Short mmCIF file of C-alpha atoms and ligand atoms in Angstrom, two decimals:
data_model
loop_
_atom_site.label_atom_id
_atom_site.label_comp_id
_atom_site.label_asym_id
_atom_site.label_seq_id
_atom_site.Cartn_x
_atom_site.Cartn_y
_atom_site.Cartn_z
CA MET A 202 -93.48 -32.17 -36.71
CA ALA A 203 -96.51 -31.92 -34.45
CA VAL A 204 -96.02 -29.71 -31.43
CA ARG A 205 -95.91 -31.58 -28.13
CA VAL A 206 -95.47 -29.70 -24.89
CA ARG A 207 -95.70 -30.68 -21.29
CA PHE A 208 -96.43 -29.21 -17.91
CA ALA A 209 -94.16 -31.03 -15.47
CA PRO A 210 -94.86 -29.97 -11.89
CA SER A 211 -93.27 -31.54 -8.84
CA PRO A 212 -95.74 -32.40 -6.09
CA THR A 213 -93.70 -30.69 -3.40
CA GLY A 214 -96.48 -28.38 -2.26
CA PRO A 215 -99.49 -26.55 -3.60
CA LEU A 216 -99.21 -25.32 -7.15
CA HIS A 217 -98.57 -21.58 -7.20
CA ILE A 218 -100.34 -19.43 -9.80
CA GLY A 219 -96.95 -19.14 -11.53
CA GLY A 220 -97.40 -22.85 -12.19
CA ILE A 221 -100.88 -22.23 -13.56
CA ARG A 222 -99.42 -19.62 -15.89
CA THR A 223 -96.78 -22.12 -17.10
CA ALA A 224 -99.51 -24.70 -17.67
CA LEU A 225 -101.62 -22.10 -19.48
CA TYR A 226 -98.82 -21.01 -21.82
CA ASN A 227 -98.08 -24.65 -22.64
CA TYR A 228 -101.76 -25.29 -23.24
CA LEU A 229 -102.20 -22.22 -25.44
CA PHE A 230 -99.08 -23.01 -27.41
CA ALA A 231 -100.23 -26.58 -28.01
CA ARG A 232 -103.72 -25.52 -29.06
CA HIS A 233 -102.44 -22.69 -31.24
CA HIS A 234 -100.24 -25.09 -33.17
CA GLY A 235 -102.72 -27.95 -33.21
CA GLY A 236 -100.43 -29.99 -30.99
CA GLN A 237 -100.66 -31.89 -27.73
CA PHE A 238 -100.41 -30.81 -24.13
CA LEU A 239 -99.09 -33.39 -21.66
CA LEU A 240 -99.06 -33.48 -17.90
CA ARG A 241 -96.13 -35.24 -16.28
CA ILE A 242 -95.76 -35.56 -12.54
CA GLU A 243 -92.13 -35.14 -11.54
CA ASP A 244 -92.17 -36.90 -8.21
CA THR A 245 -88.66 -38.34 -7.97
CA ASP A 246 -87.67 -36.28 -4.97
CA GLN A 247 -88.94 -38.43 -2.14
CA LYS A 248 -87.64 -36.04 0.50
CA ARG A 249 -89.70 -33.15 -0.76
CA TYR A 250 -92.80 -35.16 -1.62
CA VAL A 251 -95.96 -33.70 -0.12
CA ALA A 252 -99.06 -35.83 0.23
CA ASN A 253 -102.13 -34.35 -1.52
CA ALA A 254 -100.02 -32.07 -3.69
CA GLU A 255 -100.73 -34.11 -6.80
CA GLU A 256 -104.42 -34.26 -6.01
CA TYR A 257 -104.39 -30.51 -5.47
CA LEU A 258 -102.71 -29.85 -8.76
CA LEU A 259 -105.10 -32.07 -10.68
CA GLU A 260 -108.03 -30.32 -9.06
CA ALA A 261 -106.54 -26.91 -9.84
CA LEU A 262 -105.99 -27.78 -13.51
CA THR A 263 -109.52 -29.15 -13.74
CA TRP A 264 -110.95 -26.04 -12.15
CA CYS A 265 -109.09 -23.91 -14.70
CA GLY A 266 -110.14 -26.15 -17.56
CA LEU A 267 -106.54 -26.86 -18.55
CA THR A 268 -107.15 -30.48 -19.35
CA PRO A 269 -104.14 -32.37 -20.65
CA ASP A 270 -104.35 -34.58 -23.72
CA GLU A 271 -102.09 -37.11 -22.04
CA GLY A 272 -101.26 -37.50 -18.39
CA PRO A 273 -101.60 -39.70 -15.32
CA VAL A 274 -105.40 -39.48 -15.49
CA GLN A 275 -105.90 -39.57 -19.26
CA GLY A 276 -103.13 -42.05 -19.98
CA GLY A 277 -101.55 -41.99 -23.43
CA PRO A 278 -98.99 -43.70 -25.65
CA ASP A 279 -95.90 -42.43 -23.81
CA GLY A 280 -96.92 -43.30 -20.25
CA PRO A 281 -96.62 -43.79 -17.43
CA TYR A 282 -96.76 -40.05 -16.81
CA ARG A 283 -95.66 -40.19 -13.19
CA GLN A 284 -91.89 -40.35 -12.87
CA SER A 285 -91.98 -42.53 -9.77
CA GLU A 286 -93.38 -45.24 -12.04
CA ARG A 287 -90.54 -44.94 -14.55
CA SER A 288 -87.43 -45.72 -12.46
CA ALA A 289 -86.39 -48.65 -14.61
CA ILE A 290 -86.26 -46.41 -17.67
CA TYR A 291 -83.86 -43.89 -16.12
CA ALA A 292 -81.49 -46.58 -14.92
CA VAL A 293 -80.86 -47.62 -18.53
CA TYR A 294 -79.81 -44.14 -19.57
CA ALA A 295 -77.76 -43.60 -16.46
CA GLN A 296 -75.83 -46.73 -17.31
CA GLN A 297 -75.35 -45.48 -20.86
CA LEU A 298 -73.83 -42.25 -19.56
CA LEU A 299 -71.58 -44.20 -17.23
CA ASP A 300 -70.43 -46.50 -20.02
CA SER A 301 -69.63 -43.61 -22.33
CA GLY A 302 -67.62 -41.85 -19.61
CA HIS A 303 -69.97 -38.89 -19.31
CA ALA A 304 -71.02 -39.85 -15.84
CA TYR A 305 -69.02 -41.12 -12.90
CA ARG A 306 -69.66 -42.74 -9.54
CA ALA A 307 -69.21 -40.62 -6.45
CA PHE A 308 -68.83 -42.33 -3.07
CA ASP A 309 -68.69 -39.30 -0.81
CA THR A 310 -71.04 -39.72 2.12
CA GLU A 311 -73.31 -36.91 3.29
CA GLU A 312 -71.06 -36.33 6.30
CA GLU A 313 -67.95 -36.15 4.16
CA LEU A 314 -69.59 -33.65 1.88
CA ASP A 315 -70.80 -31.57 4.82
CA GLN A 316 -67.33 -31.46 6.33
CA TRP A 317 -65.84 -30.60 2.98
CA ARG A 318 -68.29 -27.74 2.53
CA VAL A 319 -67.50 -26.32 5.96
CA ARG A 320 -63.74 -26.62 5.33
CA GLU A 321 -63.86 -25.04 1.91
CA GLU A 322 -66.13 -22.27 2.94
CA ALA A 323 -63.86 -21.41 5.86
CA ALA A 324 -60.87 -21.32 3.51
CA THR A 325 -62.38 -19.49 0.55
CA GLY A 326 -65.42 -17.71 1.95
CA GLN A 327 -67.57 -19.37 -0.71
CA PRO A 328 -69.72 -22.48 -0.54
CA PRO A 329 -67.86 -25.01 -2.71
CA LYS A 330 -69.27 -26.73 -5.77
CA TYR A 331 -68.80 -30.32 -6.78
CA ASP A 332 -67.46 -29.59 -10.22
CA LEU A 333 -64.53 -29.95 -12.57
CA HIS A 334 -62.32 -27.95 -10.23
CA SER A 335 -63.00 -29.93 -7.11
CA ARG A 336 -63.92 -33.40 -8.31
CA MET A 337 -60.37 -34.76 -8.18
CA THR A 338 -60.14 -33.88 -4.49
CA LEU A 339 -63.24 -35.90 -3.66
CA ARG A 340 -64.00 -39.61 -3.52
CA ASN A 341 -65.22 -40.74 -6.91
CA SER A 342 -64.40 -43.07 -9.75
CA LEU A 343 -62.38 -40.33 -11.46
CA SER A 344 -60.17 -39.54 -8.48
CA LEU A 345 -59.82 -42.99 -6.90
CA PRO A 346 -57.59 -45.75 -8.27
CA PRO A 347 -59.69 -48.20 -10.33
CA GLU A 348 -59.05 -51.00 -7.79
CA GLU A 349 -60.48 -48.84 -5.03
CA THR A 350 -63.59 -48.07 -7.07
CA ALA A 351 -63.96 -51.78 -7.84
CA ARG A 352 -63.54 -52.65 -4.18
CA LEU A 353 -66.12 -50.09 -3.10
CA LEU A 354 -68.55 -51.33 -5.70
CA ALA A 355 -68.03 -54.93 -4.70
CA SER A 356 -68.63 -54.04 -1.08
CA GLY A 357 -71.95 -52.45 -2.09
CA ALA A 358 -70.90 -48.97 -0.96
CA ASP A 359 -73.59 -46.34 -1.39
CA HIS A 360 -72.86 -44.00 -4.24
CA VAL A 361 -74.45 -41.57 -6.63
CA LEU A 362 -73.89 -40.97 -10.32
CA ARG A 363 -72.67 -37.54 -11.33
CA LEU A 364 -72.47 -35.83 -14.69
CA ARG A 365 -68.93 -35.26 -15.88
CA VAL A 366 -69.08 -31.69 -17.10
CA PRO A 367 -66.47 -31.06 -19.83
CA GLU A 368 -63.62 -28.64 -19.32
CA ASN A 369 -63.16 -25.36 -21.05
CA GLU A 370 -66.34 -25.22 -23.07
CA THR A 371 -68.98 -22.67 -23.75
CA ILE A 372 -72.38 -24.27 -23.68
CA SER A 373 -74.88 -22.28 -25.69
CA PHE A 374 -78.43 -22.62 -26.80
CA VAL A 375 -81.09 -20.44 -28.29
CA ASP A 376 -83.96 -19.72 -25.96
CA LEU A 377 -87.13 -18.78 -27.82
CA ILE A 378 -87.76 -15.91 -25.43
CA ARG A 379 -84.26 -14.85 -24.45
CA GLY A 380 -82.30 -15.50 -27.62
CA GLN A 381 -78.81 -16.95 -27.40
CA VAL A 382 -77.81 -17.95 -23.86
CA SER A 383 -74.30 -19.12 -22.99
CA PHE A 384 -72.70 -20.67 -19.94
CA ARG A 385 -69.08 -21.55 -19.30
CA SER A 386 -68.66 -25.19 -18.34
CA GLU A 387 -66.61 -24.07 -15.32
CA GLU A 388 -69.83 -22.60 -13.91
CA VAL A 389 -71.77 -25.84 -14.21
CA ASP A 390 -71.80 -28.35 -11.36
CA ASP A 391 -71.25 -32.06 -11.76
CA LYS A 392 -74.88 -32.55 -10.85
CA VAL A 393 -76.11 -35.82 -9.35
CA LEU A 394 -78.02 -37.78 -11.99
CA LEU A 395 -78.88 -40.90 -10.06
CA LYS A 396 -79.19 -40.91 -6.29
CA ALA A 397 -77.92 -43.62 -3.95
CA ASP A 398 -81.43 -45.11 -3.82
CA GLY A 399 -81.27 -45.61 -7.58
CA LEU A 400 -83.84 -42.93 -8.30
CA PRO A 401 -82.99 -40.21 -10.78
CA THR A 402 -82.76 -36.53 -9.96
CA TYR A 403 -84.89 -33.96 -11.73
CA HIS A 404 -82.26 -33.37 -14.43
CA LEU A 405 -81.88 -36.91 -15.70
CA ALA A 406 -85.56 -37.80 -15.45
CA ASN A 407 -86.65 -34.56 -17.08
CA VAL A 408 -84.38 -34.91 -20.09
CA VAL A 409 -85.04 -38.62 -20.59
CA ASP A 410 -88.78 -38.10 -20.38
CA ASP A 411 -88.86 -35.09 -22.64
CA HIS A 412 -87.06 -37.20 -25.19
CA LEU A 413 -89.15 -40.34 -24.79
CA MET A 414 -92.37 -38.35 -24.75
CA HIS A 415 -91.37 -36.58 -27.98
CA ILE A 416 -91.57 -33.14 -26.48
CA THR A 417 -90.84 -30.46 -29.08
CA HIS A 418 -90.86 -27.36 -26.85
CA VAL A 419 -89.90 -27.05 -23.20
CA ILE A 420 -91.80 -24.05 -21.85
CA ARG A 421 -91.05 -23.44 -18.18
CA GLY A 422 -90.24 -20.80 -15.60
CA GLU A 423 -87.11 -18.70 -15.61
CA GLU A 424 -85.84 -20.46 -12.50
CA TRP A 425 -84.94 -23.41 -14.73
CA LEU A 426 -82.79 -21.41 -17.12
CA SER A 427 -79.63 -22.26 -15.20
CA SER A 428 -80.40 -25.97 -15.69
CA GLY A 429 -80.28 -25.35 -19.44
CA PRO A 430 -76.55 -26.07 -19.94
CA LEU A 431 -76.84 -29.29 -17.96
CA HIS A 432 -79.75 -30.43 -20.03
CA ILE A 433 -77.94 -29.50 -23.24
CA LEU A 434 -75.02 -31.70 -22.16
CA LEU A 435 -77.35 -34.57 -21.33
CA TYR A 436 -79.04 -34.38 -24.74
CA ARG A 437 -75.62 -34.38 -26.35
CA TYR A 438 -74.23 -37.29 -24.33
CA LEU A 439 -77.35 -39.35 -24.81
CA GLY A 440 -77.06 -38.85 -28.55
CA TRP A 441 -80.25 -36.82 -28.86
CA GLU A 442 -78.81 -33.44 -29.72
CA ASN A 443 -80.48 -33.29 -33.10
CA GLU A 444 -83.89 -34.04 -31.69
CA ARG A 445 -83.55 -31.80 -28.70
CA PRO A 446 -86.69 -29.79 -27.83
CA ALA A 447 -86.58 -26.01 -28.14
CA PHE A 448 -86.38 -24.11 -24.85
CA ALA A 449 -88.48 -21.18 -23.76
CA HIS A 450 -88.00 -19.80 -20.26
CA LEU A 451 -90.89 -17.65 -19.06
CA PRO A 452 -90.39 -14.40 -17.18
CA LEU A 453 -90.72 -14.26 -13.42
CA ILE A 454 -93.89 -13.08 -11.78
CA LEU A 455 -92.90 -10.28 -9.42
CA ASN A 456 -94.36 -9.10 -6.13
CA PRO A 457 -97.01 -6.35 -6.38
CA ASN A 458 -94.36 -3.71 -5.61
CA GLY A 459 -92.28 -5.01 -8.50
CA GLN A 460 -89.51 -6.17 -6.17
CA GLY A 461 -88.47 -9.78 -6.23
CA LYS A 462 -90.21 -12.96 -7.14
CA LEU A 463 -93.83 -13.19 -6.05
CA SER A 464 -93.87 -15.02 -2.75
CA LYS A 465 -96.70 -16.52 -0.78
CA ARG A 466 -95.52 -14.72 2.33
CA THR A 467 -95.60 -11.28 0.75
CA ALA A 468 -98.98 -12.08 -0.75
CA ASP A 469 -100.26 -13.30 2.58
CA LYS A 470 -99.17 -10.08 4.28
CA LEU A 471 -101.06 -8.13 1.63
CA GLY A 472 -104.09 -10.38 2.08
CA ILE A 473 -104.08 -11.55 -1.52
CA PRO A 474 -104.10 -15.10 -2.87
CA VAL A 475 -101.33 -16.63 -4.98
CA PHE A 476 -102.71 -20.15 -5.11
CA PRO A 477 -105.50 -21.31 -7.39
CA LEU A 478 -107.31 -23.14 -4.57
CA ASN A 479 -107.14 -22.97 -0.80
CA TRP A 480 -104.34 -25.08 0.61
CA LEU A 481 -104.17 -26.24 4.19
CA ASP A 482 -100.57 -26.58 5.27
CA ASP A 483 -100.65 -29.55 7.63
CA ALA A 484 -97.37 -28.67 9.27
CA SER A 485 -98.19 -25.10 10.25
CA GLY A 486 -101.97 -25.38 10.31
CA GLN A 487 -102.13 -22.31 8.10
CA THR A 488 -104.51 -22.10 5.16
CA TRP A 489 -103.07 -20.34 2.12
CA MET A 490 -105.79 -18.53 0.22
CA GLY A 491 -107.01 -19.64 -3.17
CA PHE A 492 -108.38 -17.65 -6.08
CA ARG A 493 -111.32 -20.04 -6.30
CA GLU A 494 -112.36 -19.51 -2.69
CA ASN A 495 -111.91 -15.77 -3.13
CA GLY A 496 -114.65 -15.88 -5.74
CA PHE A 497 -112.63 -15.73 -8.94
CA GLU A 498 -113.93 -17.16 -12.17
CA PRO A 499 -111.30 -19.52 -13.60
CA GLN A 500 -111.57 -17.89 -17.03
CA ALA A 501 -110.91 -14.47 -15.52
CA LEU A 502 -107.88 -15.81 -13.70
CA LEU A 503 -106.53 -17.35 -16.90
CA ASN A 504 -107.13 -14.17 -18.85
CA PHE A 505 -105.26 -12.22 -16.17
CA LEU A 506 -102.40 -14.72 -16.12
CA ALA A 507 -102.16 -14.82 -19.90
CA LEU A 508 -101.20 -11.16 -19.92
CA LEU A 509 -98.67 -11.60 -17.11
CA GLY A 510 -95.72 -12.14 -19.40
CA TRP A 511 -97.36 -12.09 -22.81
CA ASN A 512 -98.22 -9.07 -24.89
CA PRO A 513 -100.81 -9.71 -27.59
CA GLY A 514 -99.50 -6.76 -29.60
CA THR A 515 -102.88 -5.01 -29.53
CA GLU A 516 -104.86 -3.11 -26.94
CA GLN A 517 -107.15 -6.07 -26.40
CA GLU A 518 -107.28 -7.25 -22.80
CA LEU A 519 -110.33 -9.48 -22.64
CA PHE A 520 -109.87 -12.77 -24.41
CA SER A 521 -112.10 -15.78 -24.61
CA MET A 522 -110.20 -19.06 -24.51
CA ASP A 523 -110.54 -19.39 -28.29
CA GLU A 524 -109.26 -15.88 -28.83
CA MET A 525 -106.31 -16.56 -26.55
CA VAL A 526 -105.48 -19.71 -28.46
CA GLN A 527 -105.67 -17.77 -31.72
CA ALA A 528 -103.54 -14.87 -30.54
CA PHE A 529 -100.96 -16.62 -28.38
CA ASP A 530 -97.45 -17.40 -29.46
CA LEU A 531 -94.07 -17.44 -27.80
CA ASP A 532 -92.64 -14.58 -29.84
CA ARG A 533 -94.69 -12.10 -27.83
CA VAL A 534 -93.73 -13.48 -24.44
CA HIS A 535 -91.32 -11.01 -22.90
CA LYS A 536 -88.16 -11.48 -20.87
CA ALA A 537 -88.78 -8.89 -18.20
CA GLY A 538 -90.52 -9.95 -15.00
CA ALA A 539 -94.25 -9.25 -14.82
CA ARG A 540 -95.67 -7.49 -11.79
CA PHE A 541 -98.52 -9.29 -10.06
CA ASP A 542 -101.26 -6.68 -9.81
CA PHE A 543 -104.12 -8.05 -7.77
CA ASP A 544 -106.41 -5.12 -8.58
CA LYS A 545 -106.00 -6.00 -12.21
CA ALA A 546 -107.03 -9.57 -11.44
CA ARG A 547 -110.13 -8.21 -9.73
CA TRP A 548 -110.85 -6.00 -12.72
CA PHE A 549 -110.72 -9.03 -15.02
CA ASN A 550 -113.07 -10.87 -12.75
CA GLN A 551 -115.53 -8.02 -12.80
CA GLU A 552 -115.47 -7.97 -16.60
CA TYR A 553 -116.24 -11.70 -16.58
CA LEU A 554 -119.02 -11.34 -14.03
CA LYS A 555 -120.64 -8.63 -16.15
CA ARG A 556 -120.75 -11.01 -19.07
CA MET A 557 -122.11 -13.94 -17.12
CA ASP A 558 -125.67 -15.16 -17.32
CA ASN A 559 -127.83 -13.89 -14.48
CA GLY A 560 -129.37 -17.29 -13.91
CA VAL A 561 -125.97 -18.89 -13.42
CA LEU A 562 -124.88 -16.12 -11.10
CA ALA A 563 -128.16 -16.37 -9.22
CA SER A 564 -127.66 -19.99 -8.33
CA ARG A 565 -124.10 -19.32 -7.18
CA LEU A 566 -125.24 -16.30 -5.20
CA GLY A 567 -128.01 -18.42 -3.70
CA GLN A 568 -125.46 -20.94 -2.52
CA LEU A 569 -123.38 -18.23 -0.89
CA LEU A 570 -126.42 -16.80 0.86
CA VAL A 571 -127.38 -20.21 2.17
CA GLU A 572 -123.83 -20.74 3.44
CA ARG A 573 -124.02 -17.41 5.22
CA GLY A 574 -127.47 -18.07 6.59
CA VAL A 575 -129.05 -15.12 4.74
CA LEU A 576 -132.77 -15.48 4.06
CA HIS A 577 -133.73 -14.69 0.49
CA ASP A 578 -136.29 -15.21 -2.22
CA ALA A 579 -134.66 -17.43 -4.84
CA ASN A 580 -136.94 -16.04 -7.57
CA ALA A 581 -135.57 -12.56 -7.08
CA LEU A 582 -131.92 -13.63 -7.32
CA PRO A 583 -131.43 -13.45 -11.10
CA ALA A 584 -132.52 -9.82 -11.11
CA ILE A 585 -130.46 -9.03 -8.00
CA ALA A 586 -127.38 -10.75 -9.43
CA GLY A 587 -127.92 -8.86 -12.68
CA MET A 588 -127.82 -5.55 -10.84
CA LEU A 589 -124.97 -6.39 -8.49
CA LYS A 590 -122.66 -7.84 -11.12
CA GLU A 591 -122.09 -4.33 -12.42
CA ARG A 592 -120.99 -3.21 -9.00
CA VAL A 593 -118.72 -5.85 -7.51
CA HIS A 594 -115.43 -7.43 -8.56
CA LEU A 595 -116.10 -10.81 -7.01
CA LEU A 596 -119.23 -12.87 -6.56
CA GLN A 597 -118.31 -13.12 -2.88
CA GLU A 598 -118.84 -9.40 -2.53
CA MET A 599 -122.46 -9.56 -3.67
CA PRO A 600 -124.13 -10.49 -0.37
CA GLU A 601 -122.42 -7.55 1.32
CA ALA A 602 -122.75 -5.05 -1.54
CA GLY A 603 -126.44 -5.85 -1.93
CA HIS A 604 -127.29 -6.68 1.68
CA TYR A 605 -130.30 -4.35 1.58
CA PHE A 606 -131.98 -6.74 -0.85
CA PHE A 607 -132.10 -9.33 1.89
CA GLU A 608 -132.41 -7.33 5.09
CA GLU A 609 -132.82 -3.84 6.48
CA PRO A 610 -130.04 -1.47 5.38
CA ARG A 611 -127.22 -1.88 7.86
CA SER A 612 -126.11 1.71 7.79
CA LEU A 613 -127.26 5.12 6.74
CA ASP A 614 -125.39 7.87 4.93
CA GLU A 615 -126.43 10.49 7.43
CA ALA A 616 -124.55 13.35 5.81
CA ALA A 617 -126.44 12.76 2.58
CA LEU A 618 -129.71 12.55 4.46
CA ARG A 619 -129.12 15.86 6.23
CA LYS A 620 -128.33 17.49 2.94
CA LYS A 621 -131.33 16.14 1.06
CA TYR A 622 -134.14 15.79 3.57
CA LYS A 623 -136.19 18.15 5.70
CA VAL A 624 -138.78 16.96 8.21
CA GLU A 625 -141.22 19.45 6.69
CA GLY A 626 -140.98 17.55 3.43
CA ARG A 627 -142.45 14.41 4.91
CA PRO A 628 -146.02 14.88 3.59
CA VAL A 629 -144.62 14.80 0.06
CA PHE A 630 -143.24 11.35 0.70
CA ASP A 631 -146.36 10.11 2.43
CA GLN A 632 -148.34 11.02 -0.65
CA LEU A 633 -145.79 9.44 -2.88
CA LEU A 634 -146.07 6.32 -0.79
CA GLY A 635 -149.77 6.27 -1.52
CA GLU A 636 -149.04 6.53 -5.23
CA LEU A 637 -146.59 3.66 -5.04
CA GLN A 638 -149.07 1.51 -3.22
CA ASP A 639 -151.41 1.95 -6.17
CA CYS A 640 -148.77 1.11 -8.72
CA SER A 641 -149.61 -1.95 -10.75
CA PRO A 642 -147.76 -3.84 -12.02
CA PHE A 643 -145.08 -3.14 -9.45
CA GLU A 644 -142.35 -3.04 -12.07
CA ALA A 645 -139.51 -0.68 -12.85
CA GLU A 646 -141.14 1.02 -15.83
CA ALA A 647 -144.48 1.55 -14.17
CA LEU A 648 -142.81 2.75 -10.99
CA GLU A 649 -140.72 5.21 -12.89
CA ALA A 650 -143.76 6.55 -14.71
CA LYS A 651 -145.60 6.88 -11.42
CA VAL A 652 -142.85 8.77 -9.66
CA LYS A 653 -142.23 11.02 -12.65
CA ALA A 654 -145.91 11.83 -12.96
CA TYR A 655 -146.04 12.60 -9.27
CA ALA A 656 -143.00 14.83 -9.55
CA ALA A 657 -144.51 16.72 -12.46
CA GLN A 658 -147.89 17.07 -10.74
CA THR A 659 -146.53 18.37 -7.49
CA GLY A 660 -143.61 20.33 -8.83
CA GLN A 661 -141.24 18.28 -6.70
CA GLY A 662 -138.03 17.73 -8.61
CA LEU A 663 -136.81 14.16 -9.08
CA GLY A 664 -133.61 15.40 -7.48
CA VAL A 665 -135.58 15.81 -4.26
CA LEU A 666 -137.51 12.56 -4.37
CA MET A 667 -135.02 10.03 -5.65
CA PRO A 668 -132.19 10.41 -3.10
CA ILE A 669 -134.63 10.00 -0.21
CA LEU A 670 -136.23 6.93 -1.76
CA ARG A 671 -132.79 5.50 -2.19
CA LEU A 672 -131.64 6.30 1.34
CA ALA A 673 -134.81 4.86 2.81
CA LEU A 674 -134.49 1.67 0.80
CA ALA A 675 -130.75 1.07 0.88
CA GLY A 676 -129.19 3.51 3.33
CA THR A 677 -126.80 4.81 0.69
CA LEU A 678 -126.88 6.90 -2.44
CA GLN A 679 -124.88 4.28 -4.30
CA GLY A 680 -126.38 1.22 -5.88
CA PRO A 681 -128.46 -0.04 -8.77
CA PRO A 682 -131.23 2.08 -10.33
CA VAL A 683 -133.88 2.81 -7.71
CA PHE A 684 -136.83 1.56 -9.75
CA ASP A 685 -135.13 -1.75 -10.45
CA MET A 686 -134.38 -2.06 -6.77
CA MET A 687 -138.00 -1.38 -5.87
CA ALA A 688 -139.32 -3.90 -8.33
CA VAL A 689 -137.07 -6.59 -6.92
CA LEU A 690 -137.91 -5.78 -3.31
CA GLY A 691 -141.63 -5.90 -4.10
CA LYS A 692 -144.46 -3.66 -3.03
CA GLU A 693 -144.87 -4.93 0.47
CA LYS A 694 -141.24 -4.52 1.47
CA VAL A 695 -140.87 -1.20 -0.28
CA VAL A 696 -143.88 0.34 1.41
CA GLN A 697 -143.00 -1.05 4.79
CA ARG A 698 -139.35 0.00 4.51
CA LEU A 699 -140.16 3.48 3.29
CA GLN A 700 -142.62 4.07 6.08
CA GLN A 701 -140.37 2.80 8.75
CA ASN A 702 -137.25 4.57 7.55
CA LEU A 703 -138.96 7.88 6.91
CA ASP A 704 -140.11 7.75 10.52
CA ARG A 705 -136.54 7.08 11.51
CA PHE A 706 -135.28 9.97 9.44
CA ASP A 707 -137.74 12.30 11.10
CA ALA A 708 -136.72 11.15 14.54
CA LEU A 709 -133.07 11.49 13.68
CA LEU A 710 -133.38 15.01 12.33
CA ALA A 711 -135.68 16.10 15.13
CA GLY A 712 -133.27 14.74 17.73
N1 LIG B 1371 -90.42 -30.44 -12.16
C1 LIG B 1371 -90.04 -29.12 -12.56
C2 LIG B 1371 -90.95 -28.14 -11.83
O1 LIG B 1371 -91.38 -28.44 -10.79
C3 LIG B 1371 -90.18 -29.01 -14.06
C4 LIG B 1371 -89.38 -27.96 -14.71
C5 LIG B 1371 -89.43 -28.19 -16.19
O2 LIG B 1371 -90.51 -27.89 -16.75
O3 LIG B 1371 -88.50 -28.70 -16.75
O4 LIG B 1371 -91.23 -27.04 -12.26
#
């Protein structure tokens, strides 16, 4: 049987990177097994619906390159792929469950339920559950005389449909990641299947769609594990037990300190993103940071996320998409939560930057510089990007890390200067400046030869010359190779900057 998996987000807010990881694992699993990857929008919860959330999630998936084979945009044989367009389908199965006695009508109003909850909690200290213990004390077609149910129905009374969870049963299933999981039916609520407005809840819609869309493996976050027994019952009562998809519940992604589920608030406090793209929260006016806007390469993010819960079984950390597809399977996904380590994400990004084409980086860097109003010579950018990519984790850091390519150095490592430079040594540098002015072509190799020859001729060690050149050009001892820097800056700027900054050094040390 061909593998068919789905990513089934609810547009109740921006997609968290945990969602991207779920989408990724589904995608990898589908590709690894030559199967299909579907996108289904689970938008049945009108109360929690957030405008733009679907658009956001489509944009995020596109940015990551996780393109579904079937979905609301692509279409496909099992559509529509948006649950709000499938209401008529769910009603049929809800009726079937009602007819077979596995679902019942519940007439309790919101107020009645609220009062009941308050009463029960006061009496028992626990919030009550609508389940096989309590159902006979509430107003539903199981507890009410049939005439009363008929009367209520005839009068058009609002009601929901609830699942009738069986008594005294152990509901078990094998989870591909967790092994055998069991729940006692006493612990399972009589969940609402169809709401008063006739729309299904997540549980009914999810199971019906997974069946109708021929899903073979349900791969989703751990938070859905507790829905497992409910879904198992639904498959059974709908007569689909033998064709039920396999379940795989992915481990949680934990906060950077390893404590608790990764939350946007913790991340925000730490100044790190947990969303793929920026998201403007209309209600609060707050913008939640995105990986994209922080300068991450989507491939680097995916590589990082792939290893947040999956162990390839080798030391390999860097994977191309093809390699990931080859190596990925569910048997190496672990149960334990995976700590979200932002520095590791940055490390991945750096590794990707290093491997990127300088021309591509140059045009992106150019864009950033334009946005920031930094004057630059576009022709020099490929070489500059090539040097800086070894030294930054994110593209966004390049303008700052290499600011001296575009303007005067903003600061000076004075301690280093005092250690390496004496005013009396100035004539040596003035002469060297003359040599550099004569250097043609003004390229790294020729410059290096020139400086080395000068050092040999005059007996000045390179250890004396180089740090001062560097400090005069960039203000710091860190940075790309000096001769490469000089070549990129060009003769005019180099000579002018050296002259000017050597004068400054003299003044500083004299003062
Ligand atoms: N709509 C659910 C979500 O938002 C889907 C869970 C599942 O994959 O079954 O994650």
